[in-house]
Amino acid sequence: MIAAPQVRARRRAATRRGVLAQALERAEKCEFDAKEPATGWSLPQALAHCAQSIEFSIVGFPRLRGRVYQAVLGRALKRRFLRRGVMFHNRAASVPGAPPMPATLTRGEALARLRRAIDRFQAHEGPLAPHFTYGLATKEEYEALHAMHLTDHLTAFDRPTAS
């Protein structure tokens, strides 16, 4: 049995190796064309939504929840996701105040935007903007949260495997 500190150390090491890059690799392999049932978004729209979230972590989110909400519920959610290493969230929820994802977006355009957002995030050395729900987050936390966010959206497009 692995002790809790060892599990946390492995998660931190995985983050340093680029969990966001690993999530991008998964996104590049996803070719599912159907719309996601919960959101009605196409795969390109979901990818662009994830890119948008990464971009906002650098430049600032259009609207933030209240400080008390961030400090209590947001902080608890952030810790829970990071502790578990997986995110399950309302995939139908857009970023508050963000422009909607265009329906005409192609997979190539969305992947290019996602790659640019990830590259920009990884190169960014300044302070990061508070998340609209979680509040302040370190770069390591944001990377893990962005990877989990992208992965959660991609699971909606997973094709069932034949038994």
XYZ file of C-alpha atoms in Angstrom:
163
model
C 0.000 0.000 0.000
C 1.267 3.460 -0.913
C 1.166 6.128 1.781
C -0.770 9.360 1.107
C 2.408 11.541 0.958
C 3.802 9.235 -1.742
C 0.598 9.543 -3.783
C 0.720 13.348 -3.529
C 4.402 13.331 -4.528
C 3.601 11.202 -7.583
C 0.794 13.590 -8.584
C 3.159 16.567 -8.256
C 5.756 14.751 -10.375
C 3.109 13.944 -13.001
C 2.147 17.627 -13.116
C 5.778 18.603 -13.677
C 5.929 16.155 -16.601
C 3.081 17.994 -18.273
C -0.393 16.673 -17.562
C -1.732 19.485 -19.724
C 0.409 18.281 -22.631
C -0.895 14.747 -22.045
C -4.489 16.010 -22.139
C -3.707 17.851 -25.388
C -2.414 14.592 -26.905
C -5.714 12.946 -26.014
C -7.630 15.854 -27.580
C -5.605 15.536 -30.791
C -6.602 11.873 -31.071
C -10.303 12.505 -30.467
C -12.263 12.579 -33.719
C -15.820 12.068 -32.554
C -18.302 14.124 -34.600
C -21.510 13.919 -32.535
C -22.569 16.740 -30.257
C -22.092 16.296 -26.547
C -25.511 15.545 -25.032
C -25.210 17.707 -21.893
C -24.024 20.852 -23.697
C -25.063 20.469 -27.306
C -21.500 21.514 -28.127
C -19.498 19.923 -30.880
C -15.993 18.646 -30.129
C -14.445 21.835 -31.625
C -16.652 23.995 -29.391
C -15.679 21.988 -26.297
C -11.976 22.264 -27.197
C -12.307 26.018 -27.753
C -14.111 26.353 -24.402
C -11.159 24.636 -22.690
C -8.711 26.900 -24.549
C -10.751 29.904 -23.465
C -10.470 28.841 -19.828
C -6.686 28.517 -20.138
C -6.477 31.950 -21.789
C -8.563 33.518 -19.032
C -6.243 32.093 -16.371
C -3.566 34.382 -17.830
C -5.528 37.530 -18.769
C -8.367 37.359 -16.254
C -11.865 35.941 -16.276
C -14.680 38.250 -17.444
C -16.721 37.722 -14.262
C -15.733 36.362 -10.862
C -17.916 34.829 -8.204
C -17.941 36.625 -4.874
C -14.913 36.448 -2.590
C -16.802 34.520 0.086
C -17.945 31.951 -2.514
C -14.371 31.584 -3.808
C -12.892 31.358 -0.316
C -15.328 28.724 0.925
C -16.967 26.632 -1.784
C -14.501 27.404 -4.591
C -11.488 26.595 -2.467
C -13.082 23.332 -1.287
C -13.878 22.303 -4.877
C -10.346 23.099 -6.021
C -8.828 21.044 -3.202
C -11.208 18.143 -3.894
C -10.369 18.027 -7.604
C -6.644 18.293 -6.940
C -6.740 15.645 -4.205
C -8.704 13.202 -6.349
C -6.884 14.003 -9.572
C -10.134 14.031 -11.535
C -12.803 16.630 -12.245
C -16.484 16.122 -12.778
C -18.237 19.413 -13.395
C -21.273 20.862 -15.139
C -20.063 20.595 -18.733
C -23.033 22.644 -19.926
C -21.819 25.705 -18.021
C -19.963 28.315 -20.037
C -17.391 30.608 -18.473
C -19.480 33.457 -16.977
C -19.332 36.537 -19.207
C -17.361 34.783 -21.951
C -18.432 34.957 -25.583
C -20.176 31.800 -26.839
C -18.286 29.241 -28.879
C -19.068 29.626 -32.609
C -20.934 26.675 -34.099
C -18.896 26.937 -37.313
C -15.582 26.263 -35.585
C -13.592 23.422 -37.162
C -11.646 20.769 -35.279
C -8.386 22.106 -36.732
C -9.130 25.675 -35.637
C -10.099 24.549 -32.144
C -6.999 22.373 -31.740
C -4.791 25.227 -32.953
C -6.373 27.571 -30.397
C -5.938 24.970 -27.654
C -2.263 24.441 -28.571
C -1.628 28.219 -28.566
C -3.356 28.592 -25.202
C -1.323 25.767 -23.660
C 1.939 27.090 -25.118
C 1.160 30.572 -23.839
C 0.241 29.206 -20.405
C 3.418 27.137 -20.165
C 5.584 30.100 -21.224
C 3.836 32.527 -18.867
C 6.036 33.561 -15.952
C 3.973 36.321 -14.373
C 1.113 36.116 -11.922
C -1.981 34.186 -12.918
C -5.495 35.570 -12.696
C -7.846 34.276 -10.011
C -10.191 31.595 -11.289
C -13.817 32.706 -11.371
C -14.797 29.919 -8.946
C -11.611 28.668 -7.243
C -9.967 32.043 -6.657
C -6.189 32.126 -6.527
C -4.294 29.117 -7.853
C -0.634 28.368 -8.363
C 0.652 27.566 -11.825
C 0.988 23.900 -10.844
C -2.607 23.841 -9.570
C -3.884 25.605 -12.681
C -2.066 23.180 -14.963
C -3.630 20.214 -13.189
C -7.077 21.862 -13.139
C -6.894 22.758 -16.839
C -5.850 19.192 -17.699
C -8.718 17.754 -15.645
C -11.146 20.249 -17.221
C -10.101 19.247 -20.733
C -10.204 15.553 -19.844
C -13.693 15.876 -18.361
C -14.947 17.459 -21.583
C -13.225 14.817 -23.714
C -14.884 11.983 -21.780
C -18.216 13.193 -23.164
C -16.920 12.331 -26.632
C -15.487 8.917 -25.814
C -16.926 6.265 -28.083
C -18.248 3.158 -26.369
C -16.011 0.184 -26.982
C -17.426 -2.998 -28.474
C -17.525 -5.911 -26.032
